[in-house]
mmCIF file of C-alpha atoms and ligand atoms in Angstrom:
data_model
loop_
_atom_site.group_PDB
_atom_site.id
_atom_site.type_symbol
_atom_site.label_atom_id
_atom_site.label_comp_id
_atom_site.label_asym_id
_atom_site.label_seq_id
_atom_site.Cartn_x
_atom_site.Cartn_y
_atom_site.Cartn_z
ATOM 1 C CA UNK A 1 -16.465 -9.525 -14.729
ATOM 2 C CA UNK A 2 -14.731 -10.750 -11.593
ATOM 3 C CA UNK A 3 -10.999 -11.440 -12.076
ATOM 4 C CA UNK A 4 -11.385 -15.000 -10.801
ATOM 5 C CA UNK A 5 -13.388 -16.010 -13.861
ATOM 6 C CA UNK A 6 -11.136 -14.648 -16.552
ATOM 7 C CA UNK A 7 -10.156 -16.998 -19.379
ATOM 8 C CA UNK A 8 -6.377 -17.228 -19.793
ATOM 9 C CA UNK A 9 -6.420 -19.350 -22.971
ATOM 10 C CA UNK A 10 -5.125 -17.696 -26.190
ATOM 11 C CA UNK A 11 -7.183 -17.651 -29.383
ATOM 12 C CA UNK A 12 -6.474 -20.521 -31.772
ATOM 13 C CA UNK A 13 -7.880 -23.148 -34.112
ATOM 14 C CA UNK A 14 -7.487 -26.931 -33.957
ATOM 15 C CA UNK A 15 -9.541 -29.151 -36.264
ATOM 16 C CA UNK A 16 -13.244 -28.358 -35.791
ATOM 17 C CA UNK A 17 -12.610 -26.392 -32.585
ATOM 18 C CA UNK A 18 -11.539 -22.795 -32.074
ATOM 19 C CA UNK A 19 -11.044 -20.366 -29.205
ATOM 20 C CA UNK A 20 -12.128 -16.866 -30.189
ATOM 21 C CA UNK A 21 -12.233 -13.436 -28.603
ATOM 22 C CA UNK A 22 -15.461 -11.607 -29.458
ATOM 23 C CA UNK A 23 -17.225 -8.438 -28.425
ATOM 24 C CA UNK A 24 -20.827 -7.724 -27.493
ATOM 25 C CA UNK A 25 -21.862 -4.164 -28.376
ATOM 26 C CA UNK A 26 -24.299 -2.064 -26.298
ATOM 27 C CA UNK A 27 -26.944 -2.739 -28.953
ATOM 28 C CA UNK A 28 -26.336 -6.537 -28.955
ATOM 29 C CA UNK A 29 -26.479 -6.444 -25.159
ATOM 30 C CA UNK A 30 -29.922 -4.790 -25.210
ATOM 31 C CA UNK A 31 -31.130 -7.523 -27.589
ATOM 32 C CA UNK A 32 -29.645 -10.358 -25.517
ATOM 33 C CA UNK A 33 -32.772 -10.792 -23.381
ATOM 34 C CA UNK A 34 -35.052 -10.824 -26.433
ATOM 35 C CA UNK A 35 -37.011 -14.091 -26.517
ATOM 36 C CA UNK A 36 -36.066 -14.888 -22.877
ATOM 37 C CA UNK A 37 -32.332 -15.049 -23.599
ATOM 38 C CA UNK A 38 -29.793 -14.514 -20.815
ATOM 39 C CA UNK A 39 -28.582 -10.968 -20.249
ATOM 40 C CA UNK A 40 -25.115 -10.470 -21.750
ATOM 41 C CA UNK A 41 -23.524 -7.171 -20.693
ATOM 42 C CA UNK A 42 -21.598 -5.301 -23.400
ATOM 43 C CA UNK A 43 -17.917 -6.246 -23.317
ATOM 44 C CA UNK A 44 -15.194 -8.524 -24.608
ATOM 45 C CA UNK A 45 -15.504 -12.287 -24.103
ATOM 46 C CA UNK A 46 -13.924 -15.588 -25.107
ATOM 47 C CA UNK A 47 -15.754 -18.550 -26.566
ATOM 48 C CA UNK A 48 -14.944 -22.143 -27.470
ATOM 49 C CA UNK A 49 -16.550 -23.104 -30.789
ATOM 50 C CA UNK A 50 -17.126 -26.523 -32.361
ATOM 51 C CA UNK A 51 -17.932 -25.624 -35.960
ATOM 52 C CA UNK A 52 -20.732 -23.059 -35.583
ATOM 53 C CA UNK A 53 -21.787 -24.231 -32.114
ATOM 54 C CA UNK A 54 -20.785 -22.272 -29.027
ATOM 55 C CA UNK A 55 -19.572 -24.909 -26.560
ATOM 56 C CA UNK A 56 -18.612 -22.444 -23.808
ATOM 57 C CA UNK A 57 -18.188 -18.727 -23.305
ATOM 58 C CA UNK A 58 -17.363 -16.675 -20.236
ATOM 59 C CA UNK A 59 -20.604 -14.678 -20.191
ATOM 60 C CA UNK A 60 -22.355 -13.599 -17.009
ATOM 61 C CA UNK A 61 -24.731 -16.581 -17.122
ATOM 62 C CA UNK A 62 -21.842 -19.095 -17.301
ATOM 63 C CA UNK A 63 -20.011 -17.330 -14.500
ATOM 64 C CA UNK A 64 -23.085 -17.243 -12.223
ATOM 65 C CA UNK A 65 -24.187 -20.820 -12.897
ATOM 66 C CA UNK A 66 -20.774 -22.274 -12.015
ATOM 67 C CA UNK A 67 -20.235 -20.240 -8.830
ATOM 68 C CA UNK A 68 -21.537 -22.872 -6.384
ATOM 69 C CA UNK A 69 -18.961 -25.392 -7.548
ATOM 70 C CA UNK A 70 -16.141 -22.837 -7.456
ATOM 71 C CA UNK A 71 -17.034 -21.991 -3.832
ATOM 72 C CA UNK A 72 -17.276 -25.674 -2.943
ATOM 73 C CA UNK A 73 -14.023 -26.870 -4.591
ATOM 74 C CA UNK A 74 -11.372 -28.155 -2.176
ATOM 75 C CA UNK A 75 -8.942 -31.053 -1.813
ATOM 76 C CA UNK A 76 -8.863 -33.539 -4.682
ATOM 77 C CA UNK A 77 -11.278 -32.409 -7.386
ATOM 78 C CA UNK A 78 -12.519 -34.004 -10.610
ATOM 79 C CA UNK A 79 -14.071 -31.902 -13.402
ATOM 80 C CA UNK A 80 -15.707 -33.542 -16.405
ATOM 81 C CA UNK A 81 -15.323 -31.130 -19.363
ATOM 82 C CA UNK A 82 -12.332 -28.804 -19.869
ATOM 83 C CA UNK A 83 -14.026 -26.210 -22.111
ATOM 84 C CA UNK A 84 -12.184 -22.895 -21.848
ATOM 85 C CA UNK A 85 -10.736 -23.895 -18.494
ATOM 86 C CA UNK A 86 -12.720 -21.040 -16.944
ATOM 87 C CA UNK A 87 -13.686 -22.853 -13.753
ATOM 88 C CA UNK A 88 -10.358 -24.678 -13.657
ATOM 89 C CA UNK A 89 -8.568 -21.329 -13.644
ATOM 90 C CA UNK A 90 -10.868 -20.075 -10.878
ATOM 91 C CA UNK A 91 -10.390 -23.051 -8.555
ATOM 92 C CA UNK A 92 -6.606 -23.114 -9.028
ATOM 93 C CA UNK A 93 -6.532 -19.738 -7.261
ATOM 94 C CA UNK A 94 -7.700 -21.567 -4.114
ATOM 95 C CA UNK A 95 -4.903 -22.992 -1.951
ATOM 96 C CA UNK A 96 -7.330 -25.554 -0.506
ATOM 97 C CA UNK A 97 -7.494 -27.201 -3.933
ATOM 98 C CA UNK A 98 -4.668 -29.746 -3.897
ATOM 99 C CA UNK A 99 -5.216 -31.850 -7.056
ATOM 100 C CA UNK A 100 -7.493 -31.512 -10.086
ATOM 101 C CA UNK A 101 -8.374 -34.270 -12.556
ATOM 102 C CA UNK A 102 -9.957 -32.863 -15.732
ATOM 103 C CA UNK A 103 -11.584 -35.328 -18.120
ATOM 104 C CA UNK A 104 -11.997 -34.035 -21.677
ATOM 105 C CA UNK A 105 -13.265 -36.037 -24.647
ATOM 106 C CA UNK A 106 -11.724 -34.071 -27.511
ATOM 107 C CA UNK A 107 -7.955 -33.934 -28.136
ATOM 108 C CA UNK A 108 -8.460 -30.657 -30.063
ATOM 109 C CA UNK A 109 -9.785 -28.949 -26.920
ATOM 110 C CA UNK A 110 -6.813 -30.250 -24.932
ATOM 111 C CA UNK A 111 -4.414 -28.944 -27.618
ATOM 112 C CA UNK A 112 -6.016 -25.478 -27.491
ATOM 113 C CA UNK A 113 -6.597 -25.142 -23.755
ATOM 114 C CA UNK A 114 -4.270 -27.580 -21.972
ATOM 115 C CA UNK A 115 -0.985 -25.649 -22.407
ATOM 116 C CA UNK A 116 -2.388 -22.709 -20.382
ATOM 117 C CA UNK A 117 -2.457 -24.963 -17.305
ATOM 118 C CA UNK A 118 0.741 -27.017 -17.665
ATOM 119 C CA UNK A 119 2.550 -24.712 -15.196
ATOM 120 C CA UNK A 120 0.386 -25.985 -12.334
ATOM 121 C CA UNK A 121 1.464 -29.404 -11.030
ATOM 122 C CA UNK A 122 -1.907 -29.940 -9.369
ATOM 123 C CA UNK A 123 -3.590 -30.341 -12.793
ATOM 124 C CA UNK A 124 -3.979 -33.665 -14.626
ATOM 125 C CA UNK A 125 -5.798 -33.379 -17.949
ATOM 126 C CA UNK A 126 -6.948 -36.759 -19.230
ATOM 127 C CA UNK A 127 -8.381 -37.386 -22.673
ATOM 128 C CA UNK A 128 -11.409 -39.652 -22.231
ATOM 129 C CA UNK A 129 -15.162 -39.790 -22.516
ATOM 130 C CA UNK A 130 -16.481 -38.844 -19.070
ATOM 131 C CA UNK A 131 -19.027 -41.656 -19.257
ATOM 132 C CA UNK A 132 -16.361 -44.274 -19.969
ATOM 133 C CA UNK A 133 -13.460 -42.977 -17.856
ATOM 134 C CA UNK A 134 -12.403 -45.188 -14.933
ATOM 135 C CA UNK A 135 -10.641 -43.309 -12.120
ATOM 136 C CA UNK A 136 -7.498 -45.011 -10.723
ATOM 137 C CA UNK A 137 -8.360 -47.832 -8.307
ATOM 138 C CA UNK A 138 -8.822 -46.786 -4.703
ATOM 139 C CA UNK A 139 -8.921 -43.047 -5.410
ATOM 140 C CA UNK A 140 -11.621 -40.821 -3.849
ATOM 141 C CA UNK A 141 -12.454 -37.188 -4.564
ATOM 142 C CA UNK A 142 -13.562 -34.357 -2.295
ATOM 143 C CA UNK A 143 -15.615 -32.712 -5.070
ATOM 144 C CA UNK A 144 -16.753 -33.817 -8.532
ATOM 145 C CA UNK A 145 -18.361 -31.536 -11.093
ATOM 146 C CA UNK A 146 -19.935 -32.610 -14.380
ATOM 147 C CA UNK A 147 -19.962 -29.928 -17.088
ATOM 148 C CA UNK A 148 -19.975 -31.627 -20.507
ATOM 149 C CA UNK A 149 -23.110 -30.122 -22.115
ATOM 150 C CA UNK A 150 -23.421 -27.314 -24.679
ATOM 151 C CA UNK A 151 -26.982 -26.390 -23.628
ATOM 152 C CA UNK A 152 -29.306 -26.629 -20.641
ATOM 153 C CA UNK A 153 -32.058 -29.110 -21.524
ATOM 154 C CA UNK A 154 -33.952 -32.038 -20.015
ATOM 155 C CA UNK A 155 -32.104 -34.532 -22.269
ATOM 156 C CA UNK A 156 -28.959 -33.919 -20.195
ATOM 157 C CA UNK A 157 -30.605 -35.628 -17.200
ATOM 158 C CA UNK A 158 -29.890 -39.138 -18.553
ATOM 159 C CA UNK A 159 -26.115 -38.560 -18.684
ATOM 160 C CA UNK A 160 -26.232 -36.668 -15.380
ATOM 161 C CA UNK A 161 -27.913 -39.695 -13.766
ATOM 162 C CA UNK A 162 -25.188 -42.025 -15.110
ATOM 163 C CA UNK A 163 -22.371 -39.760 -13.916
ATOM 164 C CA UNK A 164 -23.903 -39.205 -10.468
ATOM 165 C CA UNK A 165 -24.335 -42.964 -9.983
ATOM 166 C CA UNK A 166 -20.776 -43.578 -11.133
ATOM 167 C CA UNK A 167 -19.261 -41.119 -8.624
ATOM 168 C CA UNK A 168 -21.789 -41.699 -5.803
ATOM 169 C CA UNK A 169 -19.345 -43.759 -3.736
ATOM 170 C CA UNK A 170 -16.209 -41.953 -4.909
ATOM 171 C CA UNK A 171 -16.962 -38.455 -3.610
ATOM 172 C CA UNK A 172 -18.597 -36.637 -0.710
ATOM 173 C CA UNK A 173 -19.926 -33.879 -2.980
ATOM 174 C CA UNK A 174 -20.916 -33.763 -6.643
ATOM 175 C CA UNK A 175 -23.063 -31.644 -8.919
ATOM 176 C CA UNK A 176 -23.875 -31.208 -12.599
ATOM 177 C CA UNK A 177 -24.084 -27.894 -14.403
ATOM 178 C CA UNK A 178 -27.650 -26.560 -14.039
ATOM 179 C CA UNK A 179 -29.132 -29.916 -12.951
ATOM 180 C CA UNK A 180 -32.058 -28.294 -11.127
ATOM 181 C CA UNK A 181 -32.996 -26.215 -14.173
ATOM 182 C CA UNK A 182 -32.880 -29.339 -16.369
ATOM 183 C CA UNK A 183 -35.268 -31.037 -13.906
ATOM 184 C CA UNK A 184 -37.561 -28.012 -14.008
ATOM 185 C CA UNK A 185 -37.635 -28.217 -17.838
ATOM 186 C CA UNK A 186 -38.504 -31.908 -17.596
ATOM 187 C CA UNK A 187 -41.443 -31.191 -15.250
ATOM 188 C CA UNK A 188 -42.641 -28.389 -17.535
ATOM 189 C CA UNK A 189 -42.470 -30.652 -20.603
ATOM 190 C CA UNK A 190 -44.555 -33.296 -18.795
ATOM 191 C CA UNK A 191 -47.138 -30.666 -17.789
ATOM 192 C CA UNK A 192 -47.355 -29.333 -21.344
ATOM 193 C CA UNK A 193 -47.679 -32.870 -22.737
ATOM 194 C CA UNK A 194 -50.505 -33.682 -20.305
ATOM 195 C CA UNK A 195 -52.289 -30.450 -21.282
ATOM 196 C CA UNK A 196 -51.860 -31.285 -24.973
ATOM 197 C CA UNK A 197 -53.258 -34.808 -24.478
ATOM 198 C CA UNK A 198 -56.217 -33.425 -22.503
ATOM 199 C CA UNK A 199 -57.248 -31.141 -25.366
ATOM 200 C CA UNK A 200 -56.305 -33.209 -28.398
ATOM 201 C CA UNK A 201 -56.864 -36.883 -27.583
HETATM 202 C C1 SAM B 1 -19.431 -26.407 -21.431
HETATM 203 S S1 SAM B 1 -17.814 -26.966 -21.749
HETATM 204 C C2 SAM B 1 -17.081 -26.996 -20.155
HETATM 205 C C3 SAM B 1 -16.747 -25.623 -19.672
HETATM 206 C C4 SAM B 1 -15.669 -25.602 -18.608
HETATM 207 N N1 SAM B 1 -16.180 -26.134 -17.369
HETATM 208 C C5 SAM B 1 -15.087 -24.235 -18.405
HETATM 209 O O1 SAM B 1 -15.034 -23.774 -17.253
HETATM 210 O O2 SAM B 1 -14.683 -23.583 -19.384
HETATM 211 C C6 SAM B 1 -18.064 -28.684 -22.056
HETATM 212 C C7 SAM B 1 -16.770 -29.449 -22.318
HETATM 213 O O3 SAM B 1 -17.037 -30.848 -22.194
HETATM 214 C C8 SAM B 1 -16.430 -31.539 -23.266
HETATM 215 N N2 SAM B 1 -17.182 -32.791 -23.441
HETATM 216 C C9 SAM B 1 -18.345 -33.001 -24.115
HETATM 217 N N3 SAM B 1 -18.749 -34.272 -23.988
HETATM 218 C C10 SAM B 1 -17.835 -34.891 -23.198
HETATM 219 C C11 SAM B 1 -17.703 -36.206 -22.673
HETATM 220 N N4 SAM B 1 -18.613 -37.165 -22.944
HETATM 221 N N5 SAM B 1 -16.651 -36.492 -21.895
HETATM 222 C C12 SAM B 1 -15.715 -35.538 -21.592
HETATM 223 N N6 SAM B 1 -15.783 -34.271 -22.065
HETATM 224 C C13 SAM B 1 -16.830 -33.955 -22.843
HETATM 225 C C14 SAM B 1 -16.523 -30.553 -24.424
HETATM 226 O O4 SAM B 1 -15.584 -30.865 -25.439
HETATM 227 C C15 SAM B 1 -16.216 -29.239 -23.710
HETATM 228 O O5 SAM B 1 -14.847 -29.016 -23.645
#
């Protein structure tokens, strides 16, 4: 794994949430692509759990799918979704990043992850629902990134649409985690539905 995408947050538990270190064995790695899963190389990783659900982990897929935003980040940035702070940690290594607003819904996640970033005066972590949060009046961002979803699925498109409309006039650049893949899933679902209706109605 590249150093830039390490997770600096210690393991811990807060309410329903936990940060855990876990290992993927060579055998688990070989099974990772079974049933079209993403390839997970053997190694040691971190994950953020909510109960039994993996909210975020620093696997190869997560690293690769967030790279565009990390390259793009500069100036005043807003990230919706703190998670493990993986991409936050990566963009703070860039001198061109001058200020970062991070909007996180759950206080437990802020308790677990926030202290790892309090040394950096550029970071403002705000507890709020990304869909409800109102940025300070008159403020504009150079880059905005929406990353509040546990999974990649077409249902995410509704919230993505709301967030993109909300920040349309407040930023020159914005993206949502795996938006194009969500759109592809939506098109595929429509195709499958049409095929089903053709045969069965
Ligand atoms: C996939 S993780 C984000 C990963 C993060 N970008 C990183 O680099 O580690 C999603 C995060 O969004 C948070 N979240 C979920 N729904 C939210 C909402 N409506 N508003 C703000 N944060 C939300 C979750 O609690 C979680 O911390």
